[in-house]
mmCIF file with all atom_site columns, C-alpha atoms in Angstrom:
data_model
loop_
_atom_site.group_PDB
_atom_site.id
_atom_site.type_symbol
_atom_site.label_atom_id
_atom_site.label_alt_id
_atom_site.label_comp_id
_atom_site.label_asym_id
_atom_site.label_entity_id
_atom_site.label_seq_id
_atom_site.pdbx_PDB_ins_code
_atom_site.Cartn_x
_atom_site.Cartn_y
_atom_site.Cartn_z
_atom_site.occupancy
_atom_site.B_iso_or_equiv
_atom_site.pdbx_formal_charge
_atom_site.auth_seq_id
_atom_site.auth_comp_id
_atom_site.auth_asym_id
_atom_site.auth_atom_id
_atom_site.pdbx_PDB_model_num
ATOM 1   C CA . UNK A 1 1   ? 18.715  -0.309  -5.042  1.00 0.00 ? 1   UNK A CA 1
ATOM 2   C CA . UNK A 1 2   ? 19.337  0.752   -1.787  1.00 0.00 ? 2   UNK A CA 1
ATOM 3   C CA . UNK A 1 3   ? 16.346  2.261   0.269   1.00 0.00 ? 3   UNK A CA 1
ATOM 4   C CA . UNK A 1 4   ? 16.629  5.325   2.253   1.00 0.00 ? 4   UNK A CA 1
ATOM 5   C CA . UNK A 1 5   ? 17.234  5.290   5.933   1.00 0.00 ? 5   UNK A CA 1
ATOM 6   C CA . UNK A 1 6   ? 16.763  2.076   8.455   1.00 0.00 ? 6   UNK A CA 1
ATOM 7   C CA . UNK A 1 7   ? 14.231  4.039   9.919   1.00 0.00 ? 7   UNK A CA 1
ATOM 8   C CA . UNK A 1 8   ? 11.805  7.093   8.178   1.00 0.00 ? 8   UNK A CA 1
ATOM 9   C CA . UNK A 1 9   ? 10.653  9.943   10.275  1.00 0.00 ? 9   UNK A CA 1
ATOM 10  C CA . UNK A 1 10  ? 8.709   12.410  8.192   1.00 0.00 ? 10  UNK A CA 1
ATOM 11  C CA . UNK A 1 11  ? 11.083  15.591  7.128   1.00 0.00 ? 11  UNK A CA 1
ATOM 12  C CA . UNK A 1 12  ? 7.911   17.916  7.141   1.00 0.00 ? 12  UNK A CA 1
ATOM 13  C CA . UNK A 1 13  ? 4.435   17.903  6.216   1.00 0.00 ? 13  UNK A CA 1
ATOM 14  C CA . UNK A 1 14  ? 3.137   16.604  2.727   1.00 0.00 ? 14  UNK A CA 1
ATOM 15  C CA . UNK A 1 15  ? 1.406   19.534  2.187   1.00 0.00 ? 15  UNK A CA 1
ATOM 16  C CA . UNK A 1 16  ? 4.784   21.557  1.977   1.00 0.00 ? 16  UNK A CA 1
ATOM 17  C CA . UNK A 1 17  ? 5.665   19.381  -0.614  1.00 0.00 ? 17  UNK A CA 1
ATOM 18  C CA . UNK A 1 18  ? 5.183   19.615  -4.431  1.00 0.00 ? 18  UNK A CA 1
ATOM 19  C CA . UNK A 1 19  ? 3.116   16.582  -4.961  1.00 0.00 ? 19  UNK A CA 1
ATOM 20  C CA . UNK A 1 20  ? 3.903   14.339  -7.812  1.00 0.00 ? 20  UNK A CA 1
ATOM 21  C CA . UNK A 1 21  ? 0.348   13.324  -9.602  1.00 0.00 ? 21  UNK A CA 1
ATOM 22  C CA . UNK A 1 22  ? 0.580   9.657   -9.891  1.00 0.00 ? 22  UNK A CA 1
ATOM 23  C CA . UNK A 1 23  ? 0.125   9.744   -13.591 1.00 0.00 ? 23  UNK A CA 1
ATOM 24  C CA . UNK A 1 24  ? 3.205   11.524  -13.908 1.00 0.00 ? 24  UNK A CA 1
ATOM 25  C CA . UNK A 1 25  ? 5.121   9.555   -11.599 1.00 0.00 ? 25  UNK A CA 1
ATOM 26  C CA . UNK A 1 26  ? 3.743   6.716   -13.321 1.00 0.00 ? 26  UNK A CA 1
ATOM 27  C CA . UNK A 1 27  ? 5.131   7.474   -16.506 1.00 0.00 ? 27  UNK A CA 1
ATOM 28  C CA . UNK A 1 28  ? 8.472   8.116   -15.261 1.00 0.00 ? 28  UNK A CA 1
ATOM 29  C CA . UNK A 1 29  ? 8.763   5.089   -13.192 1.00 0.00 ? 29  UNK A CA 1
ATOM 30  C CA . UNK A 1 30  ? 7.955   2.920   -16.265 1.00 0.00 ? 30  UNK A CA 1
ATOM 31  C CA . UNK A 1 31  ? 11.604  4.333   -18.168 1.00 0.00 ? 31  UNK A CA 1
ATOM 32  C CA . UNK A 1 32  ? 14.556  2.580   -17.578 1.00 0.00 ? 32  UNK A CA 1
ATOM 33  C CA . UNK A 1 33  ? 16.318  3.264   -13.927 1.00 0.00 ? 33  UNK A CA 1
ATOM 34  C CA . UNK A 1 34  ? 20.142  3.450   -13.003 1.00 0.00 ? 34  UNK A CA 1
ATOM 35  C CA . UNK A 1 35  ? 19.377  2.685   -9.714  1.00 0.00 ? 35  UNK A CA 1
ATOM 36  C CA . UNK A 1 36  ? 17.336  -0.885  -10.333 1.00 0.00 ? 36  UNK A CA 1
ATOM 37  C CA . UNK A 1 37  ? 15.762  -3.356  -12.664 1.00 0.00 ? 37  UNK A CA 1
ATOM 38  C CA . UNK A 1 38  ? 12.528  -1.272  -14.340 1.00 0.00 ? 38  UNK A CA 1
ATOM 39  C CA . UNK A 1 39  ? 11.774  -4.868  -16.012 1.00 0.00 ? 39  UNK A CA 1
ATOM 40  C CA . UNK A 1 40  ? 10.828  -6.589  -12.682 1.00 0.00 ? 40  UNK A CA 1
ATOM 41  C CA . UNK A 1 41  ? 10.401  -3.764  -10.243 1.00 0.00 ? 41  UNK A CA 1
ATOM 42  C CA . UNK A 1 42  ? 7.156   -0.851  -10.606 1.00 0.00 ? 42  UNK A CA 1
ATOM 43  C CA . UNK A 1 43  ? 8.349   2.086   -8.289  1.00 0.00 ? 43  UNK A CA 1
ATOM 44  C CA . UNK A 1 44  ? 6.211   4.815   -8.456  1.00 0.00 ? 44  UNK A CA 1
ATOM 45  C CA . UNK A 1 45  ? 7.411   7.502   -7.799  1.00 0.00 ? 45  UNK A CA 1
ATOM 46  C CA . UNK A 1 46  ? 11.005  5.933   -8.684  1.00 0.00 ? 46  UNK A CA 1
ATOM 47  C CA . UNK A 1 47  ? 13.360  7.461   -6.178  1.00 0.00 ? 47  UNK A CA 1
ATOM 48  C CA . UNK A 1 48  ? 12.825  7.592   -2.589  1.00 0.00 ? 48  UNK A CA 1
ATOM 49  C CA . UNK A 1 49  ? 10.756  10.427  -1.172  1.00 0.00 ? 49  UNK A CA 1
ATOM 50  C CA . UNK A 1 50  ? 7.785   11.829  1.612   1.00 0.00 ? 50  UNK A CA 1
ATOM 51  C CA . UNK A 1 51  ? 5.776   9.601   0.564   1.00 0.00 ? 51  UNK A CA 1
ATOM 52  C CA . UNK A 1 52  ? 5.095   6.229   -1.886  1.00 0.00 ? 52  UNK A CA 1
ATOM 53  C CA . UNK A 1 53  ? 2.023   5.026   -4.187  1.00 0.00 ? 53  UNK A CA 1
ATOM 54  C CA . UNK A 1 54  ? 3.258   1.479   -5.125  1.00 0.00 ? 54  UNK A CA 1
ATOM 55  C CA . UNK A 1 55  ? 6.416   -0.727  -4.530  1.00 0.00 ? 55  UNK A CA 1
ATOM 56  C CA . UNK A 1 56  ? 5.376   -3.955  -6.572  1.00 0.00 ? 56  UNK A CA 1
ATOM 57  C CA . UNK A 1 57  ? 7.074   -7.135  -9.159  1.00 0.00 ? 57  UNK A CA 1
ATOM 58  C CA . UNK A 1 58  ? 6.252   -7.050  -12.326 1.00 0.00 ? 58  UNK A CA 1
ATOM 59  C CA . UNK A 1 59  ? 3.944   -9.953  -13.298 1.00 0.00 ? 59  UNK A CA 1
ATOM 60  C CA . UNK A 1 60  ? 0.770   -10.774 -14.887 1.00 0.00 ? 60  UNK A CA 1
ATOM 61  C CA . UNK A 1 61  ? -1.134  -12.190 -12.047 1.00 0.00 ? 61  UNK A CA 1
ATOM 62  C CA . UNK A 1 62  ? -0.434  -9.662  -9.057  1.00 0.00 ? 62  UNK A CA 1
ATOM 63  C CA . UNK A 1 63  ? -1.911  -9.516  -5.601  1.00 0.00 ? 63  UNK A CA 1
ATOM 64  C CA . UNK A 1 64  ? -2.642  -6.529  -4.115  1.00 0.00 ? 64  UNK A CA 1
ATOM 65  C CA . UNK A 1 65  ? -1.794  -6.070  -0.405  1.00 0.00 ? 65  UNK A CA 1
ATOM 66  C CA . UNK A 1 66  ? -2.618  -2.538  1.209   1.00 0.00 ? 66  UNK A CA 1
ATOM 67  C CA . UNK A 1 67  ? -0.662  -1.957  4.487   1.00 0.00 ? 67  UNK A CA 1
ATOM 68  C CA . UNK A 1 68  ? -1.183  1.887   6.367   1.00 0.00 ? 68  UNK A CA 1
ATOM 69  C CA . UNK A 1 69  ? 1.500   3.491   5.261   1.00 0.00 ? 69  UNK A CA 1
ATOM 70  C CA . UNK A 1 70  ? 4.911   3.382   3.493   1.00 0.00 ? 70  UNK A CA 1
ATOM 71  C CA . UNK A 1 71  ? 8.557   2.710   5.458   1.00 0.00 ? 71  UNK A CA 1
ATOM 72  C CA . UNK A 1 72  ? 11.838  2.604   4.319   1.00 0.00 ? 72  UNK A CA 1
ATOM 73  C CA . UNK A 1 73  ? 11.228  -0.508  1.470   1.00 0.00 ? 73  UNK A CA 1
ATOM 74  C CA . UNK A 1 74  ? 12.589  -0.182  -2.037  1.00 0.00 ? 74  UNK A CA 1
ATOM 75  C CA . UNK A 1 75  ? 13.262  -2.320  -5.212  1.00 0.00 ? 75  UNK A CA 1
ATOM 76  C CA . UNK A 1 76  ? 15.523  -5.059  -4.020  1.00 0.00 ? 76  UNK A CA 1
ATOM 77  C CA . UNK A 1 77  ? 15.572  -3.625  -0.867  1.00 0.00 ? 77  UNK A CA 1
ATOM 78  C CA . UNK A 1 78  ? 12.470  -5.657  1.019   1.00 0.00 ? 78  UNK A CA 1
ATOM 79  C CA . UNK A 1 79  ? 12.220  -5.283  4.384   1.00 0.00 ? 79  UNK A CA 1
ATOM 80  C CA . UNK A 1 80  ? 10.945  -7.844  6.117   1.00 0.00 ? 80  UNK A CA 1
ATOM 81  C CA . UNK A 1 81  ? 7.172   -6.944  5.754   1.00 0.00 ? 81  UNK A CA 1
ATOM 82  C CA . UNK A 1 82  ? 7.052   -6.593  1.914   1.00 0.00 ? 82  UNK A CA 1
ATOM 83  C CA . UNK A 1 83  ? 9.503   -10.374 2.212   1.00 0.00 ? 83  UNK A CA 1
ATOM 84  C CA . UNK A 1 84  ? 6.513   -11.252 3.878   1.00 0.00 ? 84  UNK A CA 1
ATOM 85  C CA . UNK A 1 85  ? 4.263   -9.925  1.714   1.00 0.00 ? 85  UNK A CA 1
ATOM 86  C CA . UNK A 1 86  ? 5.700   -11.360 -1.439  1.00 0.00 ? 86  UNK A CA 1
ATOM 87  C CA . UNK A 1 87  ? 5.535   -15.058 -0.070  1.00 0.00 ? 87  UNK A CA 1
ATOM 88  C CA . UNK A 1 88  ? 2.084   -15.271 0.972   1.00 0.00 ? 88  UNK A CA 1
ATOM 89  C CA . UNK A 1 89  ? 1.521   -14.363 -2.546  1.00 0.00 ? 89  UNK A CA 1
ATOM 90  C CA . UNK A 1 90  ? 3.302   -16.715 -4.514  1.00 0.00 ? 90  UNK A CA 1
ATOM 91  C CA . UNK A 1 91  ? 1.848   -19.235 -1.878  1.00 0.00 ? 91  UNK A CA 1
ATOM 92  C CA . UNK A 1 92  ? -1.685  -17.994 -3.200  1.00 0.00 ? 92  UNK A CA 1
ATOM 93  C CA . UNK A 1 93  ? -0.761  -18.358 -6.304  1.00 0.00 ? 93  UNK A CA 1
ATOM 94  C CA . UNK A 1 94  ? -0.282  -14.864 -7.261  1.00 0.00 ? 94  UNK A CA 1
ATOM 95  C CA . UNK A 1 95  ? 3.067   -14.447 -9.291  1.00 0.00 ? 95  UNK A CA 1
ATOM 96  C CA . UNK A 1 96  ? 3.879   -10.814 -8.237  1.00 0.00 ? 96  UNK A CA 1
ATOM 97  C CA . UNK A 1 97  ? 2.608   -8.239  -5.931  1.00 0.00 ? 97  UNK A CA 1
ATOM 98  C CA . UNK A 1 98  ? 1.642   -4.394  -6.260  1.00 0.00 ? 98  UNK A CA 1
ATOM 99  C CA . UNK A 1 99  ? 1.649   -2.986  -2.434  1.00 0.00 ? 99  UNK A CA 1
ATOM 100 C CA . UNK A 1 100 ? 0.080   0.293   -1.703  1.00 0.00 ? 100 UNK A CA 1
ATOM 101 C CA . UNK A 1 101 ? -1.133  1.778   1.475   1.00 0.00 ? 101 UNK A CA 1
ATOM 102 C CA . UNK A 1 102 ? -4.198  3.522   3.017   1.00 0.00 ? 102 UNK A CA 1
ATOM 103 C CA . UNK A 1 103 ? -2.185  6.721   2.919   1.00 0.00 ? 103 UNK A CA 1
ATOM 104 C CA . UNK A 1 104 ? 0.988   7.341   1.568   1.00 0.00 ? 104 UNK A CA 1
ATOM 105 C CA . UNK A 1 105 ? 3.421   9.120   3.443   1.00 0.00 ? 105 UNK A CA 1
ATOM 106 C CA . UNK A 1 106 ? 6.277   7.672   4.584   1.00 0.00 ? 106 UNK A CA 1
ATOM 107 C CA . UNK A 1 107 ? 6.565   6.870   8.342   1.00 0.00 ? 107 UNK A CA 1
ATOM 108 C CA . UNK A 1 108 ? 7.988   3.820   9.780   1.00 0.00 ? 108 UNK A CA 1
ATOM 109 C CA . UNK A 1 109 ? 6.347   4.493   12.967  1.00 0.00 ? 109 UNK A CA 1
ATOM 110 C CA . UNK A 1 110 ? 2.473   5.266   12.368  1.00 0.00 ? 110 UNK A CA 1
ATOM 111 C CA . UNK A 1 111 ? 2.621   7.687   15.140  1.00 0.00 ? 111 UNK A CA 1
ATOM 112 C CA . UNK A 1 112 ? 4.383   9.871   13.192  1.00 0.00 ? 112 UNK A CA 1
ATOM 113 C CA . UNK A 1 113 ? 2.275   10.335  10.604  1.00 0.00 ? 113 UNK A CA 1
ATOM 114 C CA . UNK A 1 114 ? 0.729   13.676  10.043  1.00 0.00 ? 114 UNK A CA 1
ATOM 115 C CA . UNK A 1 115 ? -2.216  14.777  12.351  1.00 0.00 ? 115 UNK A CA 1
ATOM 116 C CA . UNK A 1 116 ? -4.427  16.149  9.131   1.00 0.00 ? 116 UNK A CA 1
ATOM 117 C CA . UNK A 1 117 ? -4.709  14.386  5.789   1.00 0.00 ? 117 UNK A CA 1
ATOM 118 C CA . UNK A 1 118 ? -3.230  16.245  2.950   1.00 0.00 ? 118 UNK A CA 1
ATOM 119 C CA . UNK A 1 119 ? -6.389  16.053  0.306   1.00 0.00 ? 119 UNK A CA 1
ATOM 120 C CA . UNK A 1 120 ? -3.740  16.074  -2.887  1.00 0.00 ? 120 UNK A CA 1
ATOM 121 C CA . UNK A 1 121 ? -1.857  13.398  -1.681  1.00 0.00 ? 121 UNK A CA 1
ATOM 122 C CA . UNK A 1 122 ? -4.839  11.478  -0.713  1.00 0.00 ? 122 UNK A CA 1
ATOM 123 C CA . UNK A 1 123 ? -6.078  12.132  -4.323  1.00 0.00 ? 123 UNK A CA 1
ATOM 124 C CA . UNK A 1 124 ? -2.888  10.973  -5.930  1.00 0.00 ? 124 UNK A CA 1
ATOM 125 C CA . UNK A 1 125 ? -2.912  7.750   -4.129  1.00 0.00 ? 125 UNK A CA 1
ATOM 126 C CA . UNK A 1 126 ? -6.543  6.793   -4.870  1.00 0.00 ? 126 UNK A CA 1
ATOM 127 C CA . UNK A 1 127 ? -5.293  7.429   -8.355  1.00 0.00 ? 127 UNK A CA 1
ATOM 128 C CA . UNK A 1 128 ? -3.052  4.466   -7.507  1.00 0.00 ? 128 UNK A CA 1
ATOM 129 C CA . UNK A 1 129 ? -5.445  2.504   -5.936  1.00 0.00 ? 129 UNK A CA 1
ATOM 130 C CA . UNK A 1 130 ? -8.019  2.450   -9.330  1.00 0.00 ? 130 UNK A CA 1
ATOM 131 C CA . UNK A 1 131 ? -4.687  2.359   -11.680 1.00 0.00 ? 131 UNK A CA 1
ATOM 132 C CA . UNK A 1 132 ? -3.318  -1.084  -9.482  1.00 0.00 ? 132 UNK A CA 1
ATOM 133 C CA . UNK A 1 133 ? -7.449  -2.743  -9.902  1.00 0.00 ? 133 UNK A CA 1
ATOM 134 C CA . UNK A 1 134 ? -7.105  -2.278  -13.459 1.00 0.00 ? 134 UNK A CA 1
ATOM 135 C CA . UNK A 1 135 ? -3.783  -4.368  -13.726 1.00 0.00 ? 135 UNK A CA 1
ATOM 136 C CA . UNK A 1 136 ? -6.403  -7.737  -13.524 1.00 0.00 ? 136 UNK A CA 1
ATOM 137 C CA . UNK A 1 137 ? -9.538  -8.782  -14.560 1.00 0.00 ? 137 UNK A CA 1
ATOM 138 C CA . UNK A 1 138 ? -10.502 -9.542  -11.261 1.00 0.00 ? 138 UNK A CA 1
ATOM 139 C CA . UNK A 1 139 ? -8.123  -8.323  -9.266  1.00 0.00 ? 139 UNK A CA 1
ATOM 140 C CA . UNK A 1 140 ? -7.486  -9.455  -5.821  1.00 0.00 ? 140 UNK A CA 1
ATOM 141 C CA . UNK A 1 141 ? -6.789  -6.987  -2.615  1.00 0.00 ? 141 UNK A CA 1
ATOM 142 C CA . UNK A 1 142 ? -5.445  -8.020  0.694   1.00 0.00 ? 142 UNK A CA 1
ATOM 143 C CA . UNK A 1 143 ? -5.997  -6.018  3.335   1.00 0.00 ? 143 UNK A CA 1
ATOM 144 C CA . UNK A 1 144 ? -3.091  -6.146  5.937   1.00 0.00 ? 144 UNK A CA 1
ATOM 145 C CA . UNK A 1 145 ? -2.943  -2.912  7.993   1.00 0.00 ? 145 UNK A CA 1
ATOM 146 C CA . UNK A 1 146 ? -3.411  -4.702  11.471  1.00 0.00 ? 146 UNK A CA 1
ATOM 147 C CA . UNK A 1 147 ? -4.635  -2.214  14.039  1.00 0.00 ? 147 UNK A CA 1
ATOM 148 C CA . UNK A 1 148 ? -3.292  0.608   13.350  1.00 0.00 ? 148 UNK A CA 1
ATOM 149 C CA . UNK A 1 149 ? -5.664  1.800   11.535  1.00 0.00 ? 149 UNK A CA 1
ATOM 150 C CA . UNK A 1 150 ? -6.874  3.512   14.436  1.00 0.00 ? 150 UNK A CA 1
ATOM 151 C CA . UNK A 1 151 ? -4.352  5.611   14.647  1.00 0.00 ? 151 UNK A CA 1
ATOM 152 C CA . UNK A 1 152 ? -5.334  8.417   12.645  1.00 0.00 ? 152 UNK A CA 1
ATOM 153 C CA . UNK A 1 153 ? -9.236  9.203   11.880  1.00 0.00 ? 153 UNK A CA 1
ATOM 154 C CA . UNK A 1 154 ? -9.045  10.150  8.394   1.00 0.00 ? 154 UNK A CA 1
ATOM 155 C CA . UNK A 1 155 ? -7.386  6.532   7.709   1.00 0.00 ? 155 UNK A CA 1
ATOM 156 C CA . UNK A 1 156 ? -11.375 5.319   8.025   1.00 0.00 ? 156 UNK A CA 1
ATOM 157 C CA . UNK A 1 157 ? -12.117 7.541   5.141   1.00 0.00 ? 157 UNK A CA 1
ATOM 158 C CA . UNK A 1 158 ? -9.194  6.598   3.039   1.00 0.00 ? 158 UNK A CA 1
ATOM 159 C CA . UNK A 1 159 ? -11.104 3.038   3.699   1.00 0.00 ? 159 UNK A CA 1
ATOM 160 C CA . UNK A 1 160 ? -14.343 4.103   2.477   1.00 0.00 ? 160 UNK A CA 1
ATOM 161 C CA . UNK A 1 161 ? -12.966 5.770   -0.488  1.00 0.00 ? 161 UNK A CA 1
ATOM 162 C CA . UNK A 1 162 ? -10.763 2.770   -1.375  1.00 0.00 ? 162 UNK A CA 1
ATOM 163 C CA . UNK A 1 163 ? -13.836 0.483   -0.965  1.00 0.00 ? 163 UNK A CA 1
ATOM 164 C CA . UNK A 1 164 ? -15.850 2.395   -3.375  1.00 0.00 ? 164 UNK A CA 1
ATOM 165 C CA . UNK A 1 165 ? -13.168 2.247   -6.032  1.00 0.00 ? 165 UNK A CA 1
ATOM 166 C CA . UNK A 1 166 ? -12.662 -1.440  -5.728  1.00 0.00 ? 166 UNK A CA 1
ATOM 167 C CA . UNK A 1 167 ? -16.632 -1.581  -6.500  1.00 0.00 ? 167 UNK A CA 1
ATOM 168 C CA . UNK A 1 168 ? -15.996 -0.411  -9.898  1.00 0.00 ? 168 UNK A CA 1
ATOM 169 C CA . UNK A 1 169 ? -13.304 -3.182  -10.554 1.00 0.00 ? 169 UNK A CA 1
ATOM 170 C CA . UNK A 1 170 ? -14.973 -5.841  -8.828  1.00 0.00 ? 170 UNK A CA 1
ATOM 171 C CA . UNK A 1 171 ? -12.116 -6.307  -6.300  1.00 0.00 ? 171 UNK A CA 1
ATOM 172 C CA . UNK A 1 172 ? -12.045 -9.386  -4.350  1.00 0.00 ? 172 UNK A CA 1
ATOM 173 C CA . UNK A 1 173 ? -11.191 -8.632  -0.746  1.00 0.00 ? 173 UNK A CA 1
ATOM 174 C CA . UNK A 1 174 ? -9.296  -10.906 1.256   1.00 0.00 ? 174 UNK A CA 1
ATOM 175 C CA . UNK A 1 175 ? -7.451  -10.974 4.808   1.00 0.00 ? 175 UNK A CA 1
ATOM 176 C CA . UNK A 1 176 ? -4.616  -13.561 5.905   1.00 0.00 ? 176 UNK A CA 1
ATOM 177 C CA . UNK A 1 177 ? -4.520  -14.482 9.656   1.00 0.00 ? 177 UNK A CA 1
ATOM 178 C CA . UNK A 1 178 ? -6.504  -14.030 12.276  1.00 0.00 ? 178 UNK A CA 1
ATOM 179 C CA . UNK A 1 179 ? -8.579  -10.807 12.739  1.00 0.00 ? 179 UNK A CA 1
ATOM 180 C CA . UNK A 1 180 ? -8.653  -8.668  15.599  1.00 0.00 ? 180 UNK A CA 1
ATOM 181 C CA . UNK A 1 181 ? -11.334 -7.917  18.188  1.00 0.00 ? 181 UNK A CA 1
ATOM 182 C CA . UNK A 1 182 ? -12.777 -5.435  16.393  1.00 0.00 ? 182 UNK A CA 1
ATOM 183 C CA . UNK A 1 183 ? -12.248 -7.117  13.154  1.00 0.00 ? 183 UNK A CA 1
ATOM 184 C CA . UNK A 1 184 ? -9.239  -5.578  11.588  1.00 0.00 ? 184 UNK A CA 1
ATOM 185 C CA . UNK A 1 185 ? -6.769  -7.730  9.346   1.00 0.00 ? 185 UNK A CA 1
ATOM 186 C CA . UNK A 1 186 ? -3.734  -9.186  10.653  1.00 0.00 ? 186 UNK A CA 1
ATOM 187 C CA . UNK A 1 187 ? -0.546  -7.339  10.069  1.00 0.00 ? 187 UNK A CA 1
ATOM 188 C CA . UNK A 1 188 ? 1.540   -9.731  7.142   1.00 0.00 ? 188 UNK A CA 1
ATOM 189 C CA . UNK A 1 189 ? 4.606   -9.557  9.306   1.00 0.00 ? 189 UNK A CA 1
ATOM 190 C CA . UNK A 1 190 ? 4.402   -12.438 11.922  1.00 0.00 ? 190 UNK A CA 1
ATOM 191 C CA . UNK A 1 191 ? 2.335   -14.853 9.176   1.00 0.00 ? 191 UNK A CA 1
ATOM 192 C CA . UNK A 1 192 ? 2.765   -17.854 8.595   1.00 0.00 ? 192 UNK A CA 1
ATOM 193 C CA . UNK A 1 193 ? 4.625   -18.043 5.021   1.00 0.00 ? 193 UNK A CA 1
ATOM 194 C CA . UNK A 1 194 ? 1.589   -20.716 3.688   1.00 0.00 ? 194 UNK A CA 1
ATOM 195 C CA . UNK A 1 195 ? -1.215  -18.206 5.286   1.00 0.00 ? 195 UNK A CA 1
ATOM 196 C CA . UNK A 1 196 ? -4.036  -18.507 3.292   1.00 0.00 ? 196 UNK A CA 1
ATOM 197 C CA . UNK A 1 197 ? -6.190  -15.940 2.276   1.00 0.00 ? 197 UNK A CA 1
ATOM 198 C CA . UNK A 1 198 ? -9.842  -15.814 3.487   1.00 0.00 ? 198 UNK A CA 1
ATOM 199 C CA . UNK A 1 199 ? -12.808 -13.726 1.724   1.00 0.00 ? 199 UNK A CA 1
ATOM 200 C CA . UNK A 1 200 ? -13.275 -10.113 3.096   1.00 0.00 ? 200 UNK A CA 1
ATOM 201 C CA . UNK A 1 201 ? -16.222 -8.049  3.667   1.00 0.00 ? 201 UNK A CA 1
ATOM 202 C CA . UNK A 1 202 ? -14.717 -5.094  3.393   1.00 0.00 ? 202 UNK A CA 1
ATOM 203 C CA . UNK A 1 203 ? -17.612 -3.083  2.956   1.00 0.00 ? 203 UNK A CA 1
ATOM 204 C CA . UNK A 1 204 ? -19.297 -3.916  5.982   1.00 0.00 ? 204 UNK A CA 1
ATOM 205 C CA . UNK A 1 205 ? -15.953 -3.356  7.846   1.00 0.00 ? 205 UNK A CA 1
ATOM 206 C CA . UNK A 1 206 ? -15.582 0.084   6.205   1.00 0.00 ? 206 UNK A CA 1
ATOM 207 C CA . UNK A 1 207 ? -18.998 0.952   6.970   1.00 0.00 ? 207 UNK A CA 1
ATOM 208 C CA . UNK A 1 208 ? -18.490 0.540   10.609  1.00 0.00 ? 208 UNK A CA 1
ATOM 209 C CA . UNK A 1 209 ? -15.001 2.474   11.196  1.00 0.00 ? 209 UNK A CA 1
#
């Protein structure tokens, strides 16, 4: 499946949108797709829009890695983030990956993402976030979003919120490189492809955004 353009800048805000709840999208992205293999690709929702809960492989061990937001990357269609993405997995020993981001609207350059977050869409995608947990009985997270987390304020509170979900599914929180000065994870794109991953105290980092 081919992904939409080399590079997404947002058409208009999410909140002009008609928000898909990620149940529904879900549902739909489980059927059987023209467009790509349904049997080893979860695309939710399953064409390419505003904005994306998860891109992931199917499998029965996956790894969670949560970037900032969605770009242009589609089933079979990897760019070179998610390539990186899927083979510090497999070299942890994970056999697939689910990856879903702090917020999800599309923008391959943060600094276009909108100024104010849209509350539904935020809602939808922590849907996501507790749906992906439940996929393993102890399911592992990698936070990856590098430093630009900074760039929007609400992105701390999509933290927060994500942190207290993972609480309920005893998430395991990992990073992979080295951290910045101020303690946020390393970006996957210029790792090492056997990067290891290294326990997380994500709480205390949320805590202090």
């Amino acid at each position: 499946m081919k992904g939409g353009p080399a590079v997404h800048i947002p058409g208009c805000l999410t909140t002009e949108l008609e928000i898909q709840p990620f149940e529904a999208a879900l549902a739909a992205a489980q059927a059987p797709s023209p467009d790509y293999d349904a049997s080893r690709w979860l695309y939710v929702p399953n064409t390419y829009r505003e904005y994306r809960y998860i891109l992931a492989t199917r499998g029965e061990r996956p790894l969670i890695c949560v970037g900032v937001n969605p770009s242009t990357a589609a089933p079979g269609a990897l760019d070179p983030t998610l390539q990186s993405v899927e083979r510090v997995a497999r070299g942890n020993g994970y056999d697939s990956f689910i990856m879903f981001n702090v917020y999800a609207q599309r923008a391959t350059r943060p600094k276009d993402m909108e100024r104010e977050m849209n509350e539904a869409l935020h809602r939808e995608n922590m849907a996501a976030f507790a749906w992906a947990l439940g996929q393993s009985a102890e399911p592992g997270v990698w936070c990856a979003w590098g430093t630009v987390i900074e760039q929007r304020p609400y992105l701390a509170r999509c933290v927060r919120d994500m942190v207290d979900i993972g609480r309920r599914y005893g998430a395991r929180w990992f990073t992979a490189g080295a951290r910045s000065k101020k303690g946020h994870p390393h970006h996957p794109l210029y790792l090492r492809s056997d990067s290891t991953l290294d326990p997380f105290d994500a709480a205390s980092y949320a805590a202090g955004l």
